[in-house]
Coordinates of C-alpha atoms in Angstrom, one line a residue:
Chain F
M82 CA -12.3 -9.7 -54.6
N83 CA -10.0 -8.0 -52.1
A84 CA -6.2 -8.1 -52.6
L85 CA -5.6 -10.4 -49.7
A86 CA -8.3 -12.9 -50.8
A87 CA -6.8 -12.8 -54.3
S88 CA -3.3 -13.5 -53.0
T89 CA -4.3 -16.5 -50.9
P90 CA -6.0 -19.0 -53.2
L91 CA -8.3 -21.6 -51.7
S92 CA -7.6 -25.3 -52.0
D93 CA -10.6 -27.5 -52.7
Q94 CA -10.1 -29.4 -49.5
V95 CA -13.2 -29.0 -47.3
M96 CA -12.4 -28.0 -43.7
I97 CA -15.8 -27.7 -42.2
Q98 CA -19.0 -29.1 -43.5
M99 CA -22.3 -28.2 -41.7
D100 CA -25.3 -30.1 -43.0
S101 CA -28.8 -28.8 -42.1
I102 CA -28.1 -28.0 -38.5
H103 CA -31.1 -27.3 -36.3
K104 CA -30.9 -26.2 -32.7
W105 CA -33.5 -25.4 -30.1
Y106 CA -33.2 -23.8 -26.7
G107 CA -36.2 -25.5 -25.1
A108 CA -39.0 -24.6 -27.5
F109 CA -37.1 -21.7 -29.0
H110 CA -35.8 -22.6 -32.5
V111 CA -32.4 -20.8 -32.6
L112 CA -30.7 -22.4 -35.6
K113 CA -32.8 -23.2 -38.7
E114 CA -31.3 -25.4 -41.4
I115 CA -27.8 -24.1 -41.4
N116 CA -25.8 -25.4 -44.4
L117 CA -22.2 -24.2 -44.7
T118 CA -19.2 -25.6 -46.4
I119 CA -15.8 -24.0 -45.7
Q120 CA -12.7 -24.7 -47.7
K121 CA -9.2 -24.9 -46.3
S122 CA -7.6 -21.3 -45.9
E123 CA -11.0 -19.8 -46.5
R124 CA -11.9 -16.7 -44.4
I125 CA -15.5 -16.2 -43.5
V126 CA -17.1 -13.3 -41.7
I127 CA -20.5 -13.8 -40.2
C128 CA -22.6 -10.8 -39.3
G129 CA -26.1 -10.1 -38.4
P130 CA -28.2 -8.5 -35.6
S131 CA -27.8 -9.7 -32.1
G132 CA -29.7 -12.8 -31.3
S133 CA -29.5 -14.0 -34.9
G134 CA -27.5 -17.1 -34.0
K135 CA -24.1 -16.1 -35.3
S136 CA -22.2 -17.1 -32.1
T137 CA -24.3 -20.2 -31.6
T138 CA -23.4 -21.3 -35.1
I139 CA -19.7 -21.1 -34.7
R140 CA -20.0 -22.6 -31.1
C141 CA -21.5 -25.7 -32.7
I142 CA -18.3 -26.3 -34.7
N143 CA -16.3 -27.1 -31.6
R144 CA -19.3 -28.4 -29.7
L145 CA -19.5 -25.7 -27.0
E146 CA -23.2 -25.9 -28.1
E147 CA -25.1 -29.0 -28.8
Y148 CA -27.4 -29.2 -31.7
Q149 CA -30.4 -31.4 -32.1
R150 CA -30.5 -32.2 -35.8
G151 CA -28.0 -32.3 -38.7
R152 CA -24.3 -33.2 -38.9
I153 CA -21.0 -31.4 -38.8
V154 CA -17.7 -32.7 -40.2
V155 CA -14.5 -30.9 -39.1
D156 CA -11.3 -31.8 -41.0
G157 CA -12.7 -35.1 -42.0
Q158 CA -13.9 -36.1 -38.5
E159 CA -17.6 -36.1 -37.8
L160 CA -18.8 -34.6 -34.5
S161 CA -20.5 -37.1 -32.3
N162 CA -21.6 -37.4 -28.7
D163 CA -18.3 -39.3 -28.0
V164 CA -16.4 -37.1 -25.5
K165 CA -13.0 -38.3 -26.9
Q166 CA -14.0 -37.5 -30.4
I167 CA -15.1 -34.0 -29.3
E168 CA -11.8 -33.4 -27.5
R169 CA -9.9 -34.5 -30.6
I170 CA -11.7 -32.0 -32.8
R171 CA -11.3 -29.2 -30.2
R172 CA -7.6 -29.7 -30.4
E173 CA -7.7 -28.7 -34.1
V174 CA -10.1 -25.8 -33.6
G175 CA -8.9 -22.7 -31.8
M176 CA -11.4 -20.2 -30.4
V177 CA -11.1 -16.6 -29.4
F178 CA -13.9 -15.2 -27.2
Q179 CA -15.5 -11.8 -26.8
H180 CA -14.3 -11.6 -23.2
F181 CA -10.9 -13.2 -23.8
N182 CA -11.5 -15.8 -21.0
L183 CA -7.8 -15.9 -20.1
F184 CA -7.1 -17.9 -17.0
P185 CA -6.5 -15.2 -14.4
H186 CA -4.6 -17.4 -11.9
L187 CA -1.9 -18.2 -14.5
T188 CA 0.7 -15.9 -16.1
V189 CA 0.5 -15.1 -19.8
L190 CA 3.1 -17.8 -20.6
E191 CA 1.4 -20.4 -18.4
N192 CA -1.9 -19.6 -20.2
C193 CA -0.2 -20.4 -23.5
V194 CA 1.6 -23.6 -22.5
L195 CA -1.2 -25.2 -20.4
A196 CA -3.0 -27.0 -23.3
P197 CA 0.1 -27.9 -25.3
I198 CA 1.5 -29.6 -22.2
W199 CA -1.6 -31.2 -20.9
V200 CA -3.4 -32.0 -24.1
R201 CA -0.6 -32.3 -26.7
K202 CA 1.8 -33.8 -24.1
L203 CA 4.6 -31.5 -25.3
P204 CA 7.7 -31.2 -23.0
R205 CA 7.5 -27.9 -21.0
K206 CA 10.6 -26.5 -22.6
E207 CA 9.3 -27.0 -26.1
A208 CA 5.9 -25.7 -25.3
E209 CA 7.5 -22.5 -23.8
D210 CA 9.6 -22.0 -26.9
I211 CA 6.5 -22.3 -29.1
A212 CA 4.5 -20.0 -26.8
M213 CA 7.2 -17.3 -26.9
G214 CA 7.3 -17.5 -30.7
Y215 CA 3.5 -16.8 -30.8
L216 CA 3.7 -14.1 -28.2
E217 CA 6.3 -12.4 -30.3
R218 CA 4.0 -12.7 -33.3
V219 CA 1.2 -11.0 -31.4
K220 CA 3.9 -8.4 -30.3
I221 CA 3.8 -8.9 -26.5
P222 CA 6.7 -11.2 -25.6
E223 CA 7.7 -8.8 -22.8
Q224 CA 4.4 -9.5 -21.0
A225 CA 5.0 -13.3 -20.7
K226 CA 5.5 -13.3 -16.9
K227 CA 2.6 -11.0 -16.1
Y228 CA -0.9 -12.0 -15.1
P229 CA -3.8 -11.3 -17.4
G230 CA -5.2 -8.9 -14.8
Q231 CA -2.2 -6.6 -15.4
L232 CA -2.8 -6.3 -19.1
S233 CA -5.0 -4.0 -21.2
G234 CA -8.0 -5.5 -23.0
G235 CA -6.3 -5.4 -26.4
Q236 CA -3.2 -7.1 -24.9
Q237 CA -5.4 -9.8 -23.3
Q238 CA -7.2 -10.5 -26.5
R239 CA -3.8 -10.9 -28.3
V240 CA -2.7 -13.3 -25.6
A241 CA -5.9 -15.2 -26.1
I242 CA -5.1 -15.5 -29.8
A243 CA -1.6 -16.6 -29.1
R244 CA -2.9 -19.2 -26.6
S245 CA -5.1 -20.7 -29.3
L246 CA -2.3 -20.7 -31.8
C247 CA 0.0 -22.6 -29.4
M248 CA -2.2 -25.6 -30.0
N249 CA -1.3 -25.4 -33.7
P250 CA -5.0 -25.4 -34.8
K251 CA -6.2 -25.9 -38.4
I252 CA -9.1 -23.6 -37.9
M253 CA -9.6 -20.5 -35.9
L254 CA -13.0 -19.3 -34.6
F255 CA -13.4 -15.7 -33.5
D256 CA -16.5 -14.9 -31.5
E257 CA -16.8 -11.1 -31.6
P258 CA -13.2 -10.7 -30.7
T259 CA -13.3 -6.9 -30.7
S260 CA -16.7 -6.2 -29.2
A261 CA -15.5 -5.8 -25.6
L262 CA -12.5 -3.6 -26.5
D263 CA -12.0 0.2 -26.3
P264 CA -11.9 1.7 -29.8
E265 CA -8.1 2.4 -29.7
M266 CA -7.4 -1.3 -29.0
I267 CA -9.6 -2.8 -31.8
K268 CA -6.9 -2.1 -34.4
E269 CA -4.1 -4.0 -32.7
V270 CA -6.3 -7.1 -32.4
L271 CA -7.5 -6.8 -36.0
D272 CA -4.0 -6.3 -37.2
T273 CA -3.0 -9.6 -35.5
M274 CA -5.9 -11.3 -37.2
V275 CA -4.9 -10.0 -40.6
T276 CA -1.4 -11.4 -40.2
L277 CA -3.0 -14.7 -39.3
A278 CA -5.1 -14.5 -42.5
E279 CA -1.9 -13.8 -44.6
D280 CA -0.5 -17.1 -43.4
G281 CA -3.5 -18.9 -44.8
M282 CA -5.3 -19.9 -41.6
T283 CA -8.9 -21.1 -42.0
M284 CA -10.9 -18.5 -40.1
I285 CA -14.5 -17.9 -39.2
C286 CA -15.1 -14.6 -37.6
V287 CA -18.3 -13.3 -36.0
T288 CA -17.8 -9.6 -36.1
H289 CA -19.3 -6.2 -36.8
E290 CA -16.0 -4.8 -38.1
M291 CA -17.1 -4.3 -41.7
G292 CA -13.7 -2.9 -42.6
F293 CA -12.1 -6.2 -41.6
A294 CA -14.7 -8.1 -43.6
K295 CA -14.0 -6.0 -46.7
T296 CA -10.2 -6.4 -46.6
V297 CA -9.8 -10.0 -45.4
A298 CA -12.9 -12.1 -46.0
H299 CA -13.4 -14.4 -48.9
R300 CA -17.1 -14.6 -48.1
V301 CA -19.5 -12.6 -45.9
I302 CA -22.5 -14.4 -44.4
F303 CA -25.5 -12.6 -43.1
M304 CA -27.7 -14.3 -40.5
D305 CA -31.0 -13.3 -39.0
S306 CA -33.4 -15.2 -36.7
G307 CA -31.3 -18.3 -36.9
E308 CA -31.1 -18.5 -40.7
I309 CA -28.5 -17.8 -43.2
I310 CA -30.2 -15.1 -45.2
E311 CA -27.5 -14.2 -47.7
Q312 CA -23.8 -15.0 -48.5
N313 CA -21.5 -13.4 -51.0
T314 CA -18.1 -12.0 -51.7
P315 CA -17.5 -8.8 -49.7
E316 CA -17.7 -6.6 -52.8
E317 CA -21.1 -8.0 -53.9
F318 CA -22.4 -8.2 -50.3
F319 CA -21.7 -4.5 -49.5
T320 CA -22.5 -3.0 -52.8
H321 CA -25.4 -5.2 -54.0
P322 CA -27.2 -6.7 -51.0
Q323 CA -29.9 -9.0 -52.3
S324 CA -32.5 -9.2 -49.5
E325 CA -34.4 -6.4 -47.7
R326 CA -33.2 -7.5 -44.3
T327 CA -29.6 -7.3 -45.4
K328 CA -30.1 -3.9 -46.8
L329 CA -31.8 -2.7 -43.6
F330 CA -29.0 -4.2 -41.5
L331 CA -26.3 -2.7 -43.6
S332 CA -27.9 0.7 -43.5
Q333 CA -28.0 0.5 -39.7
I334 CA -24.4 -0.4 -39.1
L335 CA -22.8 1.6 -41.9
H336 CA -24.6 4.9 -41.0
H337 CA -23.7 5.6 -37.5
Chain O
M34 CA 5.7 35.7 -24.7
T35 CA 6.3 32.2 -23.3
E36 CA 4.9 31.5 -20.0
F37 CA 6.9 29.2 -17.7
R38 CA 5.1 27.1 -15.2
V39 CA 7.1 26.4 -12.1
P40 CA 6.1 23.0 -10.7
H41 CA 4.7 23.2 -7.2
P42 CA 7.1 21.6 -4.7
D43 CA 6.1 18.5 -2.7
L44 CA 5.3 19.7 0.8
P45 CA 5.3 17.4 3.9
P46 CA 1.8 16.7 5.2
P47 CA 0.6 18.6 8.3
A48 CA 2.2 17.3 11.4
S49 CA -1.1 16.6 13.1
T50 CA -2.1 14.0 10.4
I51 CA 0.9 11.7 10.6
G52 CA 2.7 9.6 13.2
A53 CA 1.2 8.5 16.5
L54 CA -0.5 11.7 17.2
G55 CA -2.2 11.7 13.8
W56 CA -3.3 8.1 14.3
M57 CA -4.8 8.9 17.7
R58 CA -6.7 11.9 16.4
R59 CA -8.1 9.8 13.5
N60 CA -8.9 6.7 15.4
L61 CA -9.5 7.6 19.1
F62 CA -10.6 11.3 19.3
S63 CA -12.2 12.1 16.0
S64 CA -15.6 13.1 17.4
P65 CA -17.3 13.7 20.8
S66 CA -18.9 10.3 20.7
N67 CA -15.6 8.7 19.8
I68 CA -13.9 10.5 22.7
A69 CA -16.6 9.1 25.1
L70 CA -16.1 5.6 23.7
T71 CA -12.3 5.8 24.1
A72 CA -12.7 7.0 27.7
L73 CA -15.2 4.1 28.4
A74 CA -12.9 1.5 26.9
A75 CA -9.9 2.9 28.9
Y76 CA -12.0 2.7 32.1
L77 CA -13.0 -0.9 31.4
L78 CA -9.4 -1.9 30.7
W79 CA -8.5 -0.1 33.9
I80 CA -10.8 -2.2 36.1
A81 CA -10.4 -5.5 34.2
L82 CA -6.7 -5.8 33.4
P83 CA -5.0 -5.5 36.8
P84 CA -6.9 -8.4 38.4
L85 CA -6.4 -10.5 35.2
L86 CA -2.7 -9.9 35.1
N87 CA -2.4 -10.5 38.9
W88 CA -4.2 -13.8 38.6
T89 CA -2.4 -15.1 35.5
V90 CA 1.1 -13.6 36.1
F91 CA 2.1 -11.5 39.1
K92 CA 0.4 -13.5 41.9
A93 CA 0.6 -16.9 40.2
T94 CA 2.7 -19.8 41.3
W95 CA 5.1 -21.1 38.6
S96 CA 7.5 -23.4 40.5
G97 CA 7.0 -26.4 42.7
D98 CA 5.6 -29.9 42.2
T99 CA 2.8 -30.1 44.7
R100 CA -0.4 -28.3 45.4
E101 CA 1.1 -27.0 48.7
A102 CA 3.5 -24.9 46.7
C103 CA 0.5 -22.8 45.5
Q104 CA -0.9 -22.0 49.0
A105 CA 1.4 -19.0 49.5
N106 CA 0.0 -17.1 46.4
S107 CA -3.5 -16.0 45.6
G108 CA -3.1 -16.2 41.8
A109 CA -3.3 -19.1 39.4
C110 CA -1.6 -22.4 40.3
W111 CA 0.3 -23.2 37.1
V112 CA 2.0 -26.0 38.9
F113 CA -1.1 -28.0 38.2
I114 CA -0.4 -27.6 34.5
R115 CA 3.3 -28.3 34.9
V116 CA 2.7 -31.5 36.8
H117 CA 0.1 -32.7 34.2
F118 CA 1.8 -31.2 31.1
D119 CA 3.0 -34.5 29.6
Q120 CA -0.4 -36.1 30.2
F121 CA -2.0 -33.1 28.5
L122 CA 0.2 -33.6 25.5
Y123 CA 0.1 -37.4 25.1
G124 CA -2.8 -38.7 27.2
F125 CA -2.1 -42.2 28.5
Y126 CA 0.4 -43.0 25.8
P127 CA 3.2 -45.0 27.6
E128 CA 6.0 -42.7 28.6
A129 CA 8.7 -44.8 27.2
Q130 CA 7.1 -44.7 23.7
R131 CA 6.3 -41.0 23.5
W132 CA 9.4 -40.4 21.3
R133 CA 7.4 -42.0 18.6
V134 CA 4.8 -39.2 18.7
N135 CA 7.6 -36.6 18.8
L136 CA 9.4 -38.2 15.9
A137 CA 6.2 -38.2 13.8
V138 CA 5.6 -34.5 14.6
L139 CA 9.2 -33.8 13.7
L140 CA 8.9 -35.7 10.4
L141 CA 5.8 -33.8 9.5
I142 CA 7.4 -30.4 10.3
L143 CA 10.5 -31.3 8.2
G144 CA 8.5 -32.8 5.4
A145 CA 6.0 -29.9 5.1
A146 CA 8.5 -27.0 5.8
P147 CA 9.4 -26.6 2.1
L148 CA 5.7 -26.1 1.3
F149 CA 5.7 -22.9 3.4
T150 CA 8.8 -21.3 1.8
Q151 CA 9.8 -20.1 -1.6
I152 CA 12.8 -22.4 -1.9
I153 CA 11.2 -24.9 -4.3
T154 CA 9.0 -24.4 -7.3
N155 CA 5.3 -24.6 -7.3
A156 CA 5.4 -27.8 -9.3
A157 CA 7.7 -29.4 -6.8
K158 CA 5.4 -28.2 -4.0
V159 CA 2.5 -30.0 -5.6
K160 CA 4.5 -33.2 -5.9
L161 CA 5.8 -33.0 -2.3
G162 CA 2.3 -32.1 -1.0
L163 CA 0.7 -35.1 -2.8
S164 CA 3.4 -37.6 -1.6
L165 CA 3.0 -36.3 1.9
L166 CA -0.7 -36.6 1.7
V167 CA -0.3 -40.3 0.7
G168 CA 2.8 -41.3 2.5
Y169 CA 2.7 -39.4 5.8
P170 CA -0.5 -41.0 7.2
I171 CA 1.0 -44.4 6.7
I172 CA 4.3 -43.6 8.4
A173 CA 2.5 -41.7 11.2
F174 CA 0.1 -44.6 11.8
I175 CA 2.9 -47.2 12.0
L176 CA 4.7 -44.9 14.5
F177 CA 1.7 -44.2 16.6
K178 CA 0.1 -47.6 16.6
G179 CA 3.1 -49.9 16.4
G180 CA 2.9 -53.6 16.2
L181 CA 5.4 -53.5 13.3
F182 CA 9.2 -53.3 13.0
G183 CA 9.5 -54.2 16.7
L184 CA 7.5 -51.2 17.9
P185 CA 5.2 -52.3 20.7
D186 CA 1.5 -52.1 19.9
I187 CA -0.3 -49.3 21.6
E188 CA -4.1 -49.4 21.8
T189 CA -5.8 -46.3 20.4
S190 CA -7.7 -46.1 23.7
R191 CA -4.4 -45.0 25.3
W192 CA -3.9 -42.2 22.7
G193 CA -4.9 -38.9 24.2
G194 CA -4.3 -35.3 25.0
L195 CA -3.2 -32.7 22.4
F196 CA -1.8 -35.6 20.4
L197 CA -5.2 -37.2 19.9
T198 CA -6.8 -33.8 19.2
L199 CA -4.3 -33.2 16.4
V200 CA -4.8 -36.7 15.0
I201 CA -8.5 -36.2 14.8
A202 CA -8.3 -32.7 13.5
G203 CA -5.5 -33.6 11.0
V204 CA -7.3 -36.6 9.6
G205 CA -10.6 -34.7 9.5
M206 CA -9.1 -31.8 7.6
T207 CA -7.0 -33.7 5.1
A208 CA -9.7 -36.2 4.3
A209 CA -12.7 -33.7 4.4
L210 CA -11.2 -31.3 1.9
P211 CA -10.8 -33.7 -1.0
L212 CA -14.0 -35.4 -0.2
G213 CA -15.8 -32.1 0.0
V214 CA -14.3 -31.1 -3.4
L215 CA -15.6 -34.3 -5.0
L216 CA -19.0 -33.8 -3.4
A217 CA -19.2 -30.2 -4.6
L218 CA -18.3 -31.3 -8.1
G219 CA -20.8 -34.1 -7.9
R220 CA -23.5 -31.7 -6.8
R221 CA -22.9 -29.6 -9.9
S222 CA -22.7 -32.6 -12.1
K223 CA -24.9 -33.0 -15.2
M224 CA -25.4 -36.7 -14.4
P225 CA -28.6 -36.9 -12.4
A226 CA -27.6 -40.1 -10.5
I227 CA -24.4 -38.6 -9.2
Q228 CA -26.1 -35.3 -8.5
T229 CA -28.8 -36.9 -6.4
L230 CA -26.4 -39.1 -4.5
C231 CA -24.2 -36.1 -3.6
I232 CA -27.2 -33.9 -2.6
T233 CA -28.6 -36.7 -0.4
F234 CA -25.2 -37.2 1.3
I235 CA -24.6 -33.6 1.9
E236 CA -28.1 -32.8 3.2
F237 CA -28.1 -35.9 5.4
W238 CA -24.8 -35.1 7.2
R239 CA -25.5 -31.4 7.4
G240 CA -28.9 -32.2 9.0
I241 CA -27.7 -34.0 12.0
P242 CA -25.6 -32.8 15.0
L243 CA -22.0 -34.0 15.2
I244 CA -22.7 -35.3 18.7
T245 CA -25.4 -37.6 17.2
V246 CA -22.9 -38.8 14.7
L247 CA -20.4 -39.6 17.4
F248 CA -23.0 -41.4 19.5
M249 CA -24.2 -43.4 16.6
S250 CA -20.7 -44.4 15.6
S251 CA -19.8 -45.6 19.1
V252 CA -23.1 -47.0 20.4
M253 CA -25.4 -47.8 17.5
L254 CA -23.0 -49.0 14.8
P255 CA -21.7 -52.0 16.8
L256 CA -25.4 -53.2 17.1
F257 CA -25.6 -53.4 13.3
L258 CA -22.3 -55.1 12.8
P259 CA -22.1 -58.9 12.9
E260 CA -21.1 -60.7 16.1
G261 CA -17.4 -60.6 16.7
M262 CA -16.8 -57.9 14.2
N263 CA -15.6 -54.8 16.0
F264 CA -13.5 -52.0 14.7
D265 CA -11.7 -49.4 16.5
K266 CA -13.6 -46.7 18.4
L267 CA -11.2 -44.0 17.3
L268 CA -11.4 -45.1 13.7
R269 CA -15.2 -44.9 13.9
A270 CA -15.0 -41.4 15.4
L271 CA -12.5 -40.4 12.6
I272 CA -14.9 -41.6 9.9
G273 CA -17.8 -39.9 11.5
V274 CA -16.0 -36.5 11.9
T275 CA -14.6 -36.8 8.3
L276 CA -18.0 -37.5 6.7
F277 CA -19.7 -34.8 8.8
Q278 CA -17.1 -32.1 7.9
S279 CA -16.9 -33.1 4.2
A280 CA -20.6 -32.1 3.8
Y281 CA -19.8 -28.7 5.1
M282 CA -16.7 -28.5 3.0
A283 CA -18.7 -29.4 -0.1
E284 CA -21.0 -26.4 0.4
V285 CA -18.1 -24.1 0.9
V286 CA -16.3 -25.3 -2.2
R287 CA -19.6 -25.2 -4.2
G288 CA -19.8 -21.5 -3.3
G289 CA -16.4 -21.1 -5.0
L290 CA -17.3 -23.1 -8.0
Q291 CA -20.4 -21.0 -8.6
A292 CA -18.3 -17.9 -8.7
I293 CA -16.1 -19.0 -11.6
P294 CA -17.5 -17.6 -14.9
K295 CA -18.7 -20.0 -17.4
G296 CA -16.2 -18.6 -19.9
Q297 CA -13.4 -20.2 -18.0
I298 CA -14.8 -23.7 -18.5
E299 CA -15.6 -22.9 -22.2
A300 CA -12.0 -21.6 -22.8
A301 CA -10.6 -24.8 -21.2
A302 CA -12.9 -27.0 -23.2
A303 CA -12.1 -25.1 -26.5
L304 CA -8.5 -25.9 -25.9
G305 CA -9.3 -29.6 -25.8
L306 CA -9.0 -30.1 -22.0
G307 CA -11.3 -32.8 -20.7
Y308 CA -13.6 -32.4 -17.6
W309 CA -11.1 -33.5 -14.9
K310 CA -8.2 -31.5 -16.4
A311 CA -10.3 -28.4 -16.7
M312 CA -11.5 -28.8 -13.2
A313 CA -8.0 -29.5 -11.7
L314 CA -6.1 -27.0 -13.7
I315 CA -8.5 -24.1 -14.3
V316 CA -11.6 -24.2 -12.1
L317 CA -10.5 -25.6 -8.7
P318 CA -7.4 -23.5 -8.3
Q319 CA -9.5 -20.4 -8.8
A320 CA -12.5 -21.6 -6.8
L321 CA -10.5 -22.8 -3.8
K322 CA -8.6 -19.6 -3.7
L323 CA -11.8 -17.7 -3.5
V324 CA -13.1 -19.8 -0.6
I325 CA -9.9 -19.9 1.5
P326 CA -11.7 -18.0 4.3
G327 CA -14.6 -20.4 4.2
I328 CA -12.3 -23.5 4.2
V329 CA -10.3 -22.2 7.1
N330 CA -13.5 -21.3 8.9
T331 CA -14.6 -24.9 8.5
F332 CA -11.2 -26.2 9.6
I333 CA -11.3 -24.0 12.8
A334 CA -14.8 -25.2 13.6
L335 CA -13.6 -28.8 13.0
F336 CA -10.6 -28.3 15.3
K337 CA -12.7 -27.2 18.1
D338 CA -15.4 -29.7 17.5
T339 CA -12.9 -32.5 18.1
S340 CA -13.5 -31.8 21.8
L341 CA -16.9 -33.5 21.4
V342 CA -15.2 -36.9 21.3
L343 CA -15.2 -36.7 25.1
I344 CA -18.8 -38.0 25.1
I345 CA -17.7 -41.3 23.5
G346 CA -14.9 -41.7 26.1
L347 CA -11.9 -40.6 24.0
F348 CA -9.4 -38.5 26.0
D349 CA -8.6 -35.6 23.7
L350 CA -7.1 -32.4 25.1
M351 CA -10.4 -31.2 26.6
N352 CA -11.2 -34.5 28.2
I353 CA -7.8 -35.1 29.6
V354 CA -7.8 -31.7 31.2
H355 CA -11.2 -32.3 32.6
N356 CA -10.0 -35.7 33.9
A357 CA -7.0 -34.1 35.7
T358 CA -9.3 -31.6 37.4
T359 CA -11.2 -34.5 39.0
N360 CA -7.9 -36.0 40.3
P361 CA -8.5 -36.1 44.1
E362 CA -5.0 -34.7 44.7
W363 CA -5.6 -31.8 42.6
L364 CA -9.2 -30.8 43.2
G365 CA -10.0 -27.1 42.9
F366 CA -7.8 -26.2 39.9
S367 CA -10.4 -26.5 37.1
T368 CA -10.1 -22.8 36.2
E369 CA -6.3 -23.2 35.5
G370 CA -7.0 -26.4 33.5
Y371 CA -9.7 -24.9 31.3
V372 CA -7.8 -21.6 30.8
F373 CA -4.8 -23.7 29.6
A374 CA -7.0 -25.8 27.3
A375 CA -8.6 -22.6 25.9
A376 CA -5.2 -21.1 25.4
V377 CA -4.0 -24.1 23.4
Y378 CA -7.1 -24.2 21.2
W379 CA -6.9 -20.5 20.6
L380 CA -3.2 -20.7 19.7
F381 CA -3.9 -23.3 17.0
C382 CA -7.0 -21.7 15.6
F383 CA -5.4 -18.2 15.5
S384 CA -2.4 -19.6 13.7
M385 CA -4.7 -21.1 11.1
S386 CA -6.5 -17.9 10.7
R387 CA -3.2 -15.9 10.2
Y388 CA -1.9 -18.5 7.8
S389 CA -5.0 -18.3 5.7
Q390 CA -4.7 -14.5 5.5
S391 CA -1.1 -14.6 4.3
L392 CA -2.0 -17.3 1.8
E393 CA -4.8 -15.2 0.4
K394 CA -2.4 -12.3 -0.1
R395 CA 0.2 -14.4 -1.7
L396 CA -2.1 -16.1 -4.1
H397 CA -3.8 -12.9 -5.2
T398 CA -2.9 -12.3 -8.9
G399 CA -5.0 -9.2 -9.5
H400 CA -7.7 -11.2 -11.2
K401 CA -10.3 -8.7 -10.0
R402 CA -9.6 -6.4 -13.0

């Protein structure tokens, strides 16, 4: 077990429960029997070849994707088709996207306070104080008045993380947060994520950054063709992969 | 041995590439064919400008009150416009009550002025804009129509001139934009009933000429209404124009909605924003900004299309000018009349165009990166 995982013990409180989730795009079966239980403060890294259903899996947790069979319980609340219930759950689940998806017509600060003001109904002053606090944590408070288009990719992604944190979520989902970044910017985003991990945030991260998985994750999950093939602690996963497909995948991504 | 690099000093650009001379070289005389075109354009201006200026300015009659005053000069008789000017502005609105129109215009200018400056915050602008949108039509209607607070009632059939043109255009624009936005959202809705309804509405109104809409509203509609029920001709025209233009507006706005990446909606949803908040705060501000040129294009077309109400007997600017040219005392001055009408239309349309350009520049936040 890595040092960070050892230093942040898990509670036995279940944060996310996915029970035999199945999803189809038309006739195409994208998710097959996904079962996943995630504890509070647990950090999961999901990896696998492209098209394996990693992103789709985490996008089911905040209902950006519908699924046709199975059930998901997030922080004690079951996802249903009820729009209000979905919005309630989304308030507690932050998400960071591959392409940042900042709102280009709003400044960095406005990006951060929008949801706290309109969803959490916080007074603007309070929301701005909270936002500046998180912008300092991601080390870009001086950019607050700028527009996203004026920032570098790494800075934009850190703003996106701050924007999610402003909602004070219980869970953070990361959907390939560093895949669209230039190599020299990946580290600043990963560092931000590590500080988040140190605070005990429940995190699910789809990523190919195996270094991040080794140092931060409690558990690594390998997916292929819509199935969870294998899951294990980082040490076991990287040193003793069980299935042939995992071995093949690891040999491909670790030797280039 | 250390080598020192002396930085090259900044030199001024060659004289022939800057200033008026440089501009002319680049734009007027850059190649033999360009030189030929410049010469041709100069020649055309030479033969067209003097007679035009003579007619409109140098040989025109500016003072006097009768047509006799114009006989001394060969140019335009602007006396015709002077004599009819008030009529062109107000139509047959009673002279003693025209202050009401002026007051309403003044109120609008005063009320809307802060929107075009940087004095107040954007949030205050939104509030002011919305309260104007709701409150001003009521105030303006009471002032124009009267019948309340001791103001004499004035039939809408007596409204006319530029005043009527602005009423139709103003109502058409302010009502067609929100309606068009709703139709555009409806057309992209996931609910089949709403989608079908919106598509049917849009395709129906886009498929018929405005002139038909106006004819139907003034001639056919009364046939379908029960006996004794009759509502105002102007109101019917307003509804017709609004519904017609909202269909065009919907398609313009839809173009903007389609240009917004799906990730924007997903990010808004992931933050817990519901559909209407996501649309109002995230999608529409970006989409509408993208289609400002298209919206203003529709507004300009609408402004000019208001002149079609002449076929249902409303005396807008165009019709009142036309009416004056048939005045037996002032026969033979239709050119002056139409040139004046054209100039007024142009002035309004050009102002809208310039405003839209400045708005686009101001709202640009470098999102293209």
